[in-house]
Coordinates of C-alpha atoms in Angstrom, one line a residue:
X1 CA 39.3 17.4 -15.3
X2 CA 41.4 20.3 -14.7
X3 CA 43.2 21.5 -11.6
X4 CA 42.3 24.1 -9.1
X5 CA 44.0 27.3 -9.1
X6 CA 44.3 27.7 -5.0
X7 CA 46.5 30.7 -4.0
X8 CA 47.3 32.0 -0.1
X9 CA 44.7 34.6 0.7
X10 CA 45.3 37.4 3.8
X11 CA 42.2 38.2 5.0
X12 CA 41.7 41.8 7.8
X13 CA 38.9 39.8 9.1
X14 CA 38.6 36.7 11.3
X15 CA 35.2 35.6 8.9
X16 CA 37.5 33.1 7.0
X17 CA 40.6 31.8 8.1
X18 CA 43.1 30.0 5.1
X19 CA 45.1 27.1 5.8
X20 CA 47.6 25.2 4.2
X21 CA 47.4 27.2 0.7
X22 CA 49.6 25.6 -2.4
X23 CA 51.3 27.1 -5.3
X24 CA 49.3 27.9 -8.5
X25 CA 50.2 24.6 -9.9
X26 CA 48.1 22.7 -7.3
X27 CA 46.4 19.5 -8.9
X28 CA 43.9 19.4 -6.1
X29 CA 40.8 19.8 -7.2
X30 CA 38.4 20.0 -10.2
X31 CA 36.9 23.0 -11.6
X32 CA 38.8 26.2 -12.4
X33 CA 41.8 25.9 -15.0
X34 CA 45.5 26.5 -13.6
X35 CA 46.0 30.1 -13.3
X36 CA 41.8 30.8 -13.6
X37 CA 42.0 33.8 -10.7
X38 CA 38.0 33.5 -10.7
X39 CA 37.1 34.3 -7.6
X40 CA 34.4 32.2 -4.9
X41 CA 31.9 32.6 -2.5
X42 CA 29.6 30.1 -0.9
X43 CA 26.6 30.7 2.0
X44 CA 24.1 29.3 3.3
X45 CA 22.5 27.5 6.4
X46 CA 23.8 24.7 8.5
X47 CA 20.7 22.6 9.9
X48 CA 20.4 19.0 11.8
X49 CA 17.8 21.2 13.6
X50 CA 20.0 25.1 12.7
X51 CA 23.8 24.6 14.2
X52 CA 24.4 27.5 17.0
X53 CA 26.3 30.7 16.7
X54 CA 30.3 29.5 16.8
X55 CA 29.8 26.3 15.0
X56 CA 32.6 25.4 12.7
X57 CA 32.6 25.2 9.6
X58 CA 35.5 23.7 7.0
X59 CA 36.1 23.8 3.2
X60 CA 38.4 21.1 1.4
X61 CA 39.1 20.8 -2.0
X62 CA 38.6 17.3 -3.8
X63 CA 40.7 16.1 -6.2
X64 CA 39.2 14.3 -9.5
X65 CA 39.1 10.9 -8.0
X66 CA 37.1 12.2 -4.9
X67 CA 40.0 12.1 -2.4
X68 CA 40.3 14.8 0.2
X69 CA 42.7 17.6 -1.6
X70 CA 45.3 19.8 0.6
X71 CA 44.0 23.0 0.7
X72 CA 41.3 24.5 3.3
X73 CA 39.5 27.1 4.7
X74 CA 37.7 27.4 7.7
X75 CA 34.7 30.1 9.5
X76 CA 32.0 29.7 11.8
X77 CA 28.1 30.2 12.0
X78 CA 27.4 33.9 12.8
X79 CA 24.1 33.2 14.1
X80 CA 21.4 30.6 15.6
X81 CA 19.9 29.7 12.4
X82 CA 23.1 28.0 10.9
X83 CA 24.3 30.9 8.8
X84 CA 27.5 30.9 7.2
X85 CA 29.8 32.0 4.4
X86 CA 32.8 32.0 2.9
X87 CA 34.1 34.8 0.8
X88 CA 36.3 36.1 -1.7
X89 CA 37.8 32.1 -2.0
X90 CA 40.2 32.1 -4.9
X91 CA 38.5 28.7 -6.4
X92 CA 35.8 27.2 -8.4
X93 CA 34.5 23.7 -8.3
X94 CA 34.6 20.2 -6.1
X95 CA 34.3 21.4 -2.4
X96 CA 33.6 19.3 0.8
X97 CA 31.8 21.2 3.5
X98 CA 31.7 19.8 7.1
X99 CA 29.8 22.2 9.6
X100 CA 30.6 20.4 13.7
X101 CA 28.6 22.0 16.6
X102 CA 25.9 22.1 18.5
X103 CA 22.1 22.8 17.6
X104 CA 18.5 23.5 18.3
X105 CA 16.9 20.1 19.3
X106 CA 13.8 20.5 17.1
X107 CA 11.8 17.7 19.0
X108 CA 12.8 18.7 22.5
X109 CA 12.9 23.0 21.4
X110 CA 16.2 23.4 23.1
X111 CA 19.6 23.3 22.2
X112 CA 21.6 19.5 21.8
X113 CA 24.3 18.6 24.5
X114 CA 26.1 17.0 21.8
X115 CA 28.1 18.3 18.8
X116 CA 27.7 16.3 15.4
X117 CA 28.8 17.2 11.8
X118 CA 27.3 16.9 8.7
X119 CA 28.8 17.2 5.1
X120 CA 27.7 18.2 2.1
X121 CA 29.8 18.1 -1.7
X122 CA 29.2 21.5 -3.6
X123 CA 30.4 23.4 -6.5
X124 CA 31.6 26.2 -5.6
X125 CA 31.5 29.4 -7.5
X126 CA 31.4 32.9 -7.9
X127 CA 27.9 33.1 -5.9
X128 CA 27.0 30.0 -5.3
X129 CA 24.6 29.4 -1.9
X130 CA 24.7 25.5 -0.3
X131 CA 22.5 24.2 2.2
X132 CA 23.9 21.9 4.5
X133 CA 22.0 19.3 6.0
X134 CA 21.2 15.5 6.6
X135 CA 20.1 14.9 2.9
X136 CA 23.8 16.4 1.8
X137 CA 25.0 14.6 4.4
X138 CA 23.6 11.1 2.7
X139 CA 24.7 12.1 -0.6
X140 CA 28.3 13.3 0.2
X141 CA 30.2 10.1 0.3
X142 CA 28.3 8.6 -2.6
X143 CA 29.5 11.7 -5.0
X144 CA 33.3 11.3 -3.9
X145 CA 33.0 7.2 -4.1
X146 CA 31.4 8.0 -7.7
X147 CA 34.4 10.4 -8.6
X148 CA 36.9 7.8 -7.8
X149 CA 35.1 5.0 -10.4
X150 CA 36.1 7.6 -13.0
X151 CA 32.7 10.3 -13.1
X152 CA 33.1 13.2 -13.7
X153 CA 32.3 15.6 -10.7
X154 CA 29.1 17.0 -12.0
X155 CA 28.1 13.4 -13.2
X156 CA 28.5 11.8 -10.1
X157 CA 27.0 14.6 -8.2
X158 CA 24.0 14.7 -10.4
X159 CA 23.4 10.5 -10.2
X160 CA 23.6 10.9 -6.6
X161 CA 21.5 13.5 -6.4
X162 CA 18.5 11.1 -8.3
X163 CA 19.4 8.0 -6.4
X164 CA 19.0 9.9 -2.9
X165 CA 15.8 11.4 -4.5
X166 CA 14.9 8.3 -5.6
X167 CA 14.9 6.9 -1.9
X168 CA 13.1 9.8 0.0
X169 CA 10.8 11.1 -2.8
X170 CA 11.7 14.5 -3.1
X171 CA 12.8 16.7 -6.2
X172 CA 14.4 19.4 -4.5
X173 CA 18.3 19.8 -4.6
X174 CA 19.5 19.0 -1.1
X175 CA 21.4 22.2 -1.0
X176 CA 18.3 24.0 -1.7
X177 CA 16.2 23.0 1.3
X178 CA 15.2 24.6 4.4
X179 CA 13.8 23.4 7.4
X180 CA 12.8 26.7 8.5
X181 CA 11.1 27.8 5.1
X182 CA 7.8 26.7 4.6
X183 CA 7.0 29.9 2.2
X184 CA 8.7 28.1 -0.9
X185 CA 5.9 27.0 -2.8
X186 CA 6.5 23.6 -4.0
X187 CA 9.3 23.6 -2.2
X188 CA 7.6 23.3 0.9
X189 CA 6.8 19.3 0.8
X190 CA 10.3 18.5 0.1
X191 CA 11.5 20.6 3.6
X192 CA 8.9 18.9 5.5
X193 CA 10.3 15.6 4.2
X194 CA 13.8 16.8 5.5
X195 CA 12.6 18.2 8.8
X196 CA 10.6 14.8 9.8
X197 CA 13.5 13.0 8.3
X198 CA 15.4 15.1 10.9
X199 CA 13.1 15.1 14.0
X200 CA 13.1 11.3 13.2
X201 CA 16.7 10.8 13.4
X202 CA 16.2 12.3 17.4
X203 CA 13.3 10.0 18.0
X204 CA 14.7 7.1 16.8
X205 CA 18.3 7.9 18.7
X206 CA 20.4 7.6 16.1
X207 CA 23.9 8.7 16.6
X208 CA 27.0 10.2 15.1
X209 CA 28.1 6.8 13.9
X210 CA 24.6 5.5 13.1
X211 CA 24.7 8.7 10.6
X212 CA 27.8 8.2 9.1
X213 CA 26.7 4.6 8.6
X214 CA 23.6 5.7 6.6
X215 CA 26.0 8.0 4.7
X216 CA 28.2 4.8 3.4
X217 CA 25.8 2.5 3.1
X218 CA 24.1 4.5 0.5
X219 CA 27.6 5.3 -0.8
X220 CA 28.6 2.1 -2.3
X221 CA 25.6 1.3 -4.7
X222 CA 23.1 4.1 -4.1
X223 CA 20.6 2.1 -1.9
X224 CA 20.3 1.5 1.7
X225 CA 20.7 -2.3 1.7
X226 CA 24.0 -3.1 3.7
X227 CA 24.7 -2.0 7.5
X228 CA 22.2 1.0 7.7
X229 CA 19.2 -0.9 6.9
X230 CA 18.4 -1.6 10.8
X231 CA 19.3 2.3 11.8
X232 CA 17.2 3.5 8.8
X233 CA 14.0 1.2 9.6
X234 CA 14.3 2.4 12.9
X235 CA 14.0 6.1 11.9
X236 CA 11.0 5.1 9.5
X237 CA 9.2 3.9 12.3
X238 CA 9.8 6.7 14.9
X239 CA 8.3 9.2 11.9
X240 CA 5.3 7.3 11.8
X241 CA 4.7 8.8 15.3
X242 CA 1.8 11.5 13.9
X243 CA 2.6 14.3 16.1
X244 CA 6.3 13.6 15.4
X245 CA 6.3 16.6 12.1
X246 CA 3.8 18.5 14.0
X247 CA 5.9 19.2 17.3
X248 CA 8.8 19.6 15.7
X249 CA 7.3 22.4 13.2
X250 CA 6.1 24.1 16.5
X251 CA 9.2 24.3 18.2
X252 CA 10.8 25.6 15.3
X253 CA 8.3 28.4 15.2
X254 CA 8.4 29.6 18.4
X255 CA 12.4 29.7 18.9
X256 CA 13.0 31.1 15.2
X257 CA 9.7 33.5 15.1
X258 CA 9.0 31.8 11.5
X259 CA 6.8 29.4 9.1
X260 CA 8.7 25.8 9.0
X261 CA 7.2 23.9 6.2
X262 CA 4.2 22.3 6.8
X263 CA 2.9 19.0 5.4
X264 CA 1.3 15.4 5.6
X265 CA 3.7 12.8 6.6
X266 CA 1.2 10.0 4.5
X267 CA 2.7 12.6 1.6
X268 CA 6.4 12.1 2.0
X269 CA 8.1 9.8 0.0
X270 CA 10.5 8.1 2.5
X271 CA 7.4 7.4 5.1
X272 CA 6.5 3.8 4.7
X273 CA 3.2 3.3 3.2
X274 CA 0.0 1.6 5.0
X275 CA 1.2 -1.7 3.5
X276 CA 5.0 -1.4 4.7
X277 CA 3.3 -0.3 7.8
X278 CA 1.8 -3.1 8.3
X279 CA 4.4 -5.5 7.5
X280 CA 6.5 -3.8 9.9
X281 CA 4.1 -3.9 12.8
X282 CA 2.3 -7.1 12.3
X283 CA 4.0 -10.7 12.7
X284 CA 1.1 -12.9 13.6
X285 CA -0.8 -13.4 10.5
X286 CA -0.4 -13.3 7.2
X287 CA -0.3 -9.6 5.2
X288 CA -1.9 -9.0 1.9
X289 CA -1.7 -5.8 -0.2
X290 CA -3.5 -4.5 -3.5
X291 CA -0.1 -3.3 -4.6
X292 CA 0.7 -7.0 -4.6
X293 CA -0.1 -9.4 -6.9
X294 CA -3.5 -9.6 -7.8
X295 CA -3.9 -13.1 -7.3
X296 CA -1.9 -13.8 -3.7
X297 CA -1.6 -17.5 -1.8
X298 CA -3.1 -17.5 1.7
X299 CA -1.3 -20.1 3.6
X300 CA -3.9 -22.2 5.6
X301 CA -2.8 -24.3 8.9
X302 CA -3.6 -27.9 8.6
X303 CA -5.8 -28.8 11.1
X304 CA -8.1 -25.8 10.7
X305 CA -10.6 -24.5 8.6
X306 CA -11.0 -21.0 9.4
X307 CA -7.8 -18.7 8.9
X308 CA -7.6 -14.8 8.7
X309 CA -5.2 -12.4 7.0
X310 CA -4.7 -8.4 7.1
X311 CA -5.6 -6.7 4.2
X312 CA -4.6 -3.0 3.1
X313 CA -6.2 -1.6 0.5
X314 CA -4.2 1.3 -0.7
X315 CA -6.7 3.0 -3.0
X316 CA -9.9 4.3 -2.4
X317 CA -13.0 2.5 -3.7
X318 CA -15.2 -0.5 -4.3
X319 CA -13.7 -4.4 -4.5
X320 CA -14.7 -7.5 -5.3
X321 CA -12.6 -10.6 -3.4
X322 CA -12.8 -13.9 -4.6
X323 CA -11.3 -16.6 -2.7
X324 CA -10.9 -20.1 -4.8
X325 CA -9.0 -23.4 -4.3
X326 CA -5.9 -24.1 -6.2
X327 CA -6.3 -28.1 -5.6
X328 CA -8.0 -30.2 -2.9
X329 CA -11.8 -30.8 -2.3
X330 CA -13.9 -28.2 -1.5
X331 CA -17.8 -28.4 0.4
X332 CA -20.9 -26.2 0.0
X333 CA -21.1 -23.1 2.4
X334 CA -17.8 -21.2 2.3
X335 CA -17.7 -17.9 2.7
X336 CA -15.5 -14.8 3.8
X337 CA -16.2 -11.6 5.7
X338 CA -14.0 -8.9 5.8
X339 CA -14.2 -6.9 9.2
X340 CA -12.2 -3.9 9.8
X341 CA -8.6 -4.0 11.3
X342 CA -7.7 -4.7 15.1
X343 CA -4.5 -5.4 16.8
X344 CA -5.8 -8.1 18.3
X345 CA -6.8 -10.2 15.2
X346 CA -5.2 -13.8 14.7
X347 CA -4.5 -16.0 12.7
X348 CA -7.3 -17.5 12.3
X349 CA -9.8 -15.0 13.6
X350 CA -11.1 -11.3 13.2
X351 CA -11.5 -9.2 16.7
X352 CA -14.0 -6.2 15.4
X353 CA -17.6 -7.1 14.6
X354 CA -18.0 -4.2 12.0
X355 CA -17.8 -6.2 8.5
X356 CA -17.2 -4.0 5.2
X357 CA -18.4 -6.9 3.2
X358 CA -19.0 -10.7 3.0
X359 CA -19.8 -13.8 0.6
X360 CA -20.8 -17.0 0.8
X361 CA -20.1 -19.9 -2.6
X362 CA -18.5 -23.3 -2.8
X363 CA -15.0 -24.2 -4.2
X364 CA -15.3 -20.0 -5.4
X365 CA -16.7 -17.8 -3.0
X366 CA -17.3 -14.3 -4.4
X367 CA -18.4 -11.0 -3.6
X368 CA -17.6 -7.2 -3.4
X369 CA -16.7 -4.8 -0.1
X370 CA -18.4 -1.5 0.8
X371 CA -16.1 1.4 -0.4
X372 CA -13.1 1.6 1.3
X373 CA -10.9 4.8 1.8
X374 CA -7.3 5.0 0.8
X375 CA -4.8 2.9 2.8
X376 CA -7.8 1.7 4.6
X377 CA -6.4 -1.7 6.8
X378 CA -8.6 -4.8 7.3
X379 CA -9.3 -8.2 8.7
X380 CA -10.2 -10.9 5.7
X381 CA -11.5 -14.2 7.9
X382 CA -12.1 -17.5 5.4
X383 CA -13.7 -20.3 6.4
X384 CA -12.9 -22.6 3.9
X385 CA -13.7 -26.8 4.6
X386 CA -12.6 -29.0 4.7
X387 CA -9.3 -28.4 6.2
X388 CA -5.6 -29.5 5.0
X389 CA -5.7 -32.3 7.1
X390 CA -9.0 -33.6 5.8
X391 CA -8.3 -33.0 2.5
X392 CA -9.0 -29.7 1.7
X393 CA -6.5 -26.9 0.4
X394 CA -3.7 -26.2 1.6
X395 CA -3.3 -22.8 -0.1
X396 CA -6.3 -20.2 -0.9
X397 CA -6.2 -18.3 -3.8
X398 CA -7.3 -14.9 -3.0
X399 CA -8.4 -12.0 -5.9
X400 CA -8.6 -8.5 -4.8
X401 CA -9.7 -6.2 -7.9
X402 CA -10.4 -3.0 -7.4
X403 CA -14.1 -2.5 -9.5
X404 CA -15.3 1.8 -9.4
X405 CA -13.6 4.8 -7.6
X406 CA -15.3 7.7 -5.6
X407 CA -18.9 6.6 -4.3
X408 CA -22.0 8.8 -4.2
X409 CA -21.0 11.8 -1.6
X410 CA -19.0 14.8 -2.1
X411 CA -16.6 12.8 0.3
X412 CA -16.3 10.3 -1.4
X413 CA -16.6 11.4 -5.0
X414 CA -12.3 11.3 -6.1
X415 CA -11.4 15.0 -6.7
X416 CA -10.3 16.0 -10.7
X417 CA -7.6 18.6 -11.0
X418 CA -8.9 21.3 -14.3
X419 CA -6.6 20.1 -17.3
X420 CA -5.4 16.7 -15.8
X421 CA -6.1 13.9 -16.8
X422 CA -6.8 10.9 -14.7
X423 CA -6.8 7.3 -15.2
X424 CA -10.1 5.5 -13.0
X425 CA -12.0 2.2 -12.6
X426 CA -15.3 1.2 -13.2
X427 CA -17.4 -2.0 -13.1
X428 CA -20.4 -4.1 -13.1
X429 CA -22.0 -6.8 -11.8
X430 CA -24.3 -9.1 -14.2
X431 CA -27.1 -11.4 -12.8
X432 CA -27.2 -9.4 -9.9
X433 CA -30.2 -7.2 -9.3
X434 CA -28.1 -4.3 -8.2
X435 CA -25.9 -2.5 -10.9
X436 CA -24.3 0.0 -8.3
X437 CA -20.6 -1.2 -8.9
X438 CA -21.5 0.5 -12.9
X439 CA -20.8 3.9 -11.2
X440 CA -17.8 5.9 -10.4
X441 CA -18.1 9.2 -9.0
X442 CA -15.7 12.7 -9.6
X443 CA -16.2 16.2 -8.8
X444 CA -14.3 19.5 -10.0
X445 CA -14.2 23.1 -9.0
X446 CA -15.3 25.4 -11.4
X447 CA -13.6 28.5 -10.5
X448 CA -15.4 31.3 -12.7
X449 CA -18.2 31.0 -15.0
X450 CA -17.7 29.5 -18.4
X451 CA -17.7 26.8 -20.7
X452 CA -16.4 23.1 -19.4
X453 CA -15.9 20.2 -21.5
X454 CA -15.9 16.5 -20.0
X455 CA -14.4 13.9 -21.7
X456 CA -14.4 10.4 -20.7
X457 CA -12.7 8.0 -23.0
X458 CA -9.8 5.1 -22.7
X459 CA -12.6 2.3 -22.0
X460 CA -13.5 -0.8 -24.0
X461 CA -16.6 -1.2 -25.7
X462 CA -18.2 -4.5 -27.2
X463 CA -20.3 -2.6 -29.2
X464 CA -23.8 -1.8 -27.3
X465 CA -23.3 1.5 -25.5
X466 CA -21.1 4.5 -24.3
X467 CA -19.9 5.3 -21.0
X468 CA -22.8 7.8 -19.7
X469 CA -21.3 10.9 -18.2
X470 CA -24.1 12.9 -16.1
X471 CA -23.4 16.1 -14.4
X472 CA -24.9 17.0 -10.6
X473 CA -24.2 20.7 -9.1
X474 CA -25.6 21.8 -5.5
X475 CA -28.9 23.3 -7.0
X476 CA -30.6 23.8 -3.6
X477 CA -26.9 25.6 -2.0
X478 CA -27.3 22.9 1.0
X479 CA -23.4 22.0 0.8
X480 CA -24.6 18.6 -0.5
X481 CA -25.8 17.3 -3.5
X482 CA -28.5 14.9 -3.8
X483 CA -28.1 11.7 -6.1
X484 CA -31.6 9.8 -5.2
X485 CA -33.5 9.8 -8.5
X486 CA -31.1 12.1 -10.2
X487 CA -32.7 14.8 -8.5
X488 CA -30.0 17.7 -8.7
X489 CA -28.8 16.4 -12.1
X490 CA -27.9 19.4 -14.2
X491 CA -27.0 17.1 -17.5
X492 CA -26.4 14.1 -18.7
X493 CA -25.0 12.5 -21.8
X494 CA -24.1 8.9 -23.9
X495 CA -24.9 5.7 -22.1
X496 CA -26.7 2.5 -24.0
X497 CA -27.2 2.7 -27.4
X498 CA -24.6 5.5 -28.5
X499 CA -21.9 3.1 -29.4
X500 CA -18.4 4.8 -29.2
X501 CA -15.1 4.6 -27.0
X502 CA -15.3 8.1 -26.1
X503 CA -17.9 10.3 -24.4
X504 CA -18.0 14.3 -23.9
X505 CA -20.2 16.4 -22.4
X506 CA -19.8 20.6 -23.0
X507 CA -21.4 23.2 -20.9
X508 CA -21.6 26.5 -19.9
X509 CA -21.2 26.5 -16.2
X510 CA -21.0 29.1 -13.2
X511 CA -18.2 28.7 -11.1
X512 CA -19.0 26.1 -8.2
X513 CA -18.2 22.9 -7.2
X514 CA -19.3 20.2 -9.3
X515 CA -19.7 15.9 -9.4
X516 CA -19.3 13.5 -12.8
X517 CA -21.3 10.6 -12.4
X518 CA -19.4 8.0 -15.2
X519 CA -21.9 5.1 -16.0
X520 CA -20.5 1.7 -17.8
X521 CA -23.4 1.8 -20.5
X522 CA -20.6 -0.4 -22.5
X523 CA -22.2 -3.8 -22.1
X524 CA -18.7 -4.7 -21.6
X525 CA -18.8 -8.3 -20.1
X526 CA -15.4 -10.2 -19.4
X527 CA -14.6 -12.9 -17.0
X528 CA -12.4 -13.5 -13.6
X529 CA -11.6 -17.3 -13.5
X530 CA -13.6 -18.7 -15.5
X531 CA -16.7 -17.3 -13.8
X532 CA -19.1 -15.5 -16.2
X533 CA -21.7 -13.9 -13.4
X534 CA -18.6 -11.4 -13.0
X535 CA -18.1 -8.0 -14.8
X536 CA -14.0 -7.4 -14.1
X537 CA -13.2 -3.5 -13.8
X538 CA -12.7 -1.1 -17.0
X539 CA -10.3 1.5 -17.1
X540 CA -10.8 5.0 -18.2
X541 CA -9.8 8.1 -18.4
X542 CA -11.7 11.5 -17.3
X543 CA -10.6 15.0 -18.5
X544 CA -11.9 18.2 -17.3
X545 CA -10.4 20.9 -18.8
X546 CA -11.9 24.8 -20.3
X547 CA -11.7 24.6 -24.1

């Protein structure tokens, strides 16, 4: 890398303020080549909430191997908002910003009592604008531990960039956000991840050091597995407070007289998900997830033949749960019911009385749920004889296959994006008199009037039908649309007896909101542990695009 060109700069105003400059020969930091008289400038906004007018603000060079160089330069914020800015520098590349100072408490909407800094590693150029913040904060050390195992600056700053990314979920530089900007456009998510991120680091009570332990944690391997992880679940579970993003978006309004990013906190990337959730909340029973393995162990105590588990289903839609022995005698009469979720469920008992599906079979006990929403949590209770102790299992094997997607209501129908493709479930059931689970529901917005095609395709097929694709609109403008006897059908295509592995319906269409009925015409039968009265789930694929 080459060496920084760093000369003693007299300046008439007190914006910037040069210390300790070094002769043109200075080896201190890694950018500009020696005698390179490019000149640097650097802005932008200082935020834990926005660091108050006065704050101070630093600039040191870094040398190749990430070590603090000797040269400096110093201002301070020249308003509320964290503004800053240093101009005219004589340099170009590896900079370490530190901003110390107050700010606006964004959850209380007041100014903080106590001062804290935050860092942030930039290149600094001729214009170059750099955000300082928690994320940069996170990052810093990581980019300067990088640079001293032999990276190249813009290497190590880029593989810390996608590691922190990696952890929170967003795709936004760090320099680049704003907690006060929610005006950005895609932009917008990733500020609302940083300003609940932000709002939860006051909730939670994390200090100075608790933030500099997060920073170095993440600095040594680019994960949060070492010290920090206590501080950092902590902060996850004071953002799961709901009015947590809300409040602090409001205060920010009305003390800045703008439009902080808005957003959903189940959205943001770093926000545990309804199965982490859970895991972190509940201790008294066992957890199961349909991100886990299909196929999970439900530990049973001995003396008992009833147990009970939570269950979170993370995606939207019909299930079928079987529960099955994996040694041990088994008696007639077994069942399951799955009841929705209560804090007060057991181990070996449900608490509500509203049941989203049950089954009763032998040594296999079968059976699909209503349709459940997204991250929907529930209560599984098994009773299962005989017990452990008189010989029956001591572990249940439990199945949790998702079968169709959206269910017949505008609500419920899953929502297709014009041009995307997306990749859905669908079922049946055979010897049962009801063939519901055979349908998957989807509905699109036709935004002018024209021609749409429909393409369903992806699926297996043993060689007697088609998927069916048939098209409802809202024919009677009620803000519903009627399934019952296909009565506000508008078209249909495919089904039994047009063999193929791909089905597409075209029409002309005025712009409207529409619904895509797919129906497994496939004859497509397969089995789930050896039991041949079940129909496992297909996938597919469903394209709405304007050709």
């Amino acid at each position: 890398m080459t060496g920084w060109t760093w000369r003693c700069v007299m300046m008439s105003t007190a914006v910037v303020a040069l210390a300790g400059c070094a002769d043109s020969g200075s080896d201190g930091g890694v950018g500009a080549d020696p005698g390179d008289s490019q000149t640097a400038s650097v802005q932008g906004a200082s935020q834990k909430g926005p660091f108050q007018q006065g704050a101070n603000v630093t600039a040191r060079n870094l040398q190749a191997d990430g070590a603090i160089g000797s040269e400096s330069a110093a201002t301070t914020t020249s308003d509320g908002r964290g503004s800053y800015s240093f101009d005219g520098l004589e340099w170009s590349g590896a900079t370490r910003l530190r901003i110390e100072g107050t700010y606006f408490d964004e959850v209380q909407g007041s100014p903080s009592s106590e001062s804290r800094y935050l860092d942030a590693v930039i290149a600094a150029s001729q214009a170059s604008e750099a955000n300082i913040n928690l994320f940069t904060h996170a990052q810093s050390q990581r980019v300067r531990t990088l640079m001293g195992n032999g990276l190249s600056f813009a290497d190590a700053r880029s593989q810390a960039e996608q590691e922190w990314q990696a952890i929170v979920g967003t795709s936004t530089p760090a320099t680049e956000l704003d907690i006060l900007d929610g005006q950005s456009g895609s932009t917008e998510s990733d500020n609302a991840s940083l300003l609940l991120f932000s709002a939860a680091v006051l909730q939670s009570g994390l200090s100075q050091t608790d933030l500099d332990g997060l920073r170095d944690d993440f600095a040594d391997d680019g994960q949060i597995n070492g010290n920090a992880q206590s501080a950092y679940e902590s902060l996850k579970t004071a953002a799961q407070d709901s009015q947590l993003l809300e409040d602090a978006r409001d205060n920010l309004q009305t003390e800045f007289d703008t439009e902080p990013p808005n957003g959903d906190a189940s959205d943001i990337g770093w926000i545990p998900g309804a199965c982490e959730q859970t895991r972190l909340n509940v201790s008294n029973r066992q957890i199961l997830c349909t991100s886990d393995d299909p196929l999970a162990d439900l530990n049973r105590q001995s003396d008992k033949a009833r147990t009970a588990a939570a269950v979170v289903f993370e995606k939207a839609g019909h299930y079928r749960i079987e529960i099955s022995k994996s040694s041990g005698n088994a008696f007639g009469g077994n069942n399951w019911t799955l009841y929705n979720f209560n804090d007060q469920d057991t181990r070996e008992q449900c608490e509500s009385s509203a049941e989203q599906g049950s089954a009763t079979g032998d040594s296999v006990v079968e059976g699909l749920t209503n349709r459940l929403n997204d991250d929907e949590r529930t209560c599984l209770e098994v009773f299962y004889a005989p017990s452990p102790d008189s010989g029956g299992p001591s572990e249940l094997r439990v199945g949790l296959v998702p079968i169709n997607d959206g269910g017949p209501s505008l609500d419920e129908a899953v929502p297709l994006t014009l041009g995307e493709r997306f990749t859905g479930k669908i079922g049946n059931y055979v010897g049962s008199g009801s063939d519901f689970p055979a349908y998957s529901y989807y509905r699109f917005q036709a935004p002018t009037d024209g021609t749409y095609r429909i393409t369903v395709d992806g699926y297996s097929n043993l060689g007697s039908g088609s998927m069916r694709i048939a098209l409802f609109e809202d024919q009677d403008n009620n803000g519903s649309i009627t399934f019952f006897n296909d009565q506000e059908r508008f078209d249909f295509t495919g089904g039994p007896g047009t063999d193929s592995t791909s089905t597409t319906l075209e029409r002309s269409l005025s712009a409207g909101t529409y619904v895509v009925r797919v129906f497994n015409g496939t004859g497509y039968r397969a089995t789930f542990e050896g039991d041949a009265n079940y129909l496992t789930n297909l996938e597919l694929s469903i394209l709405v695009e304007q050709p």
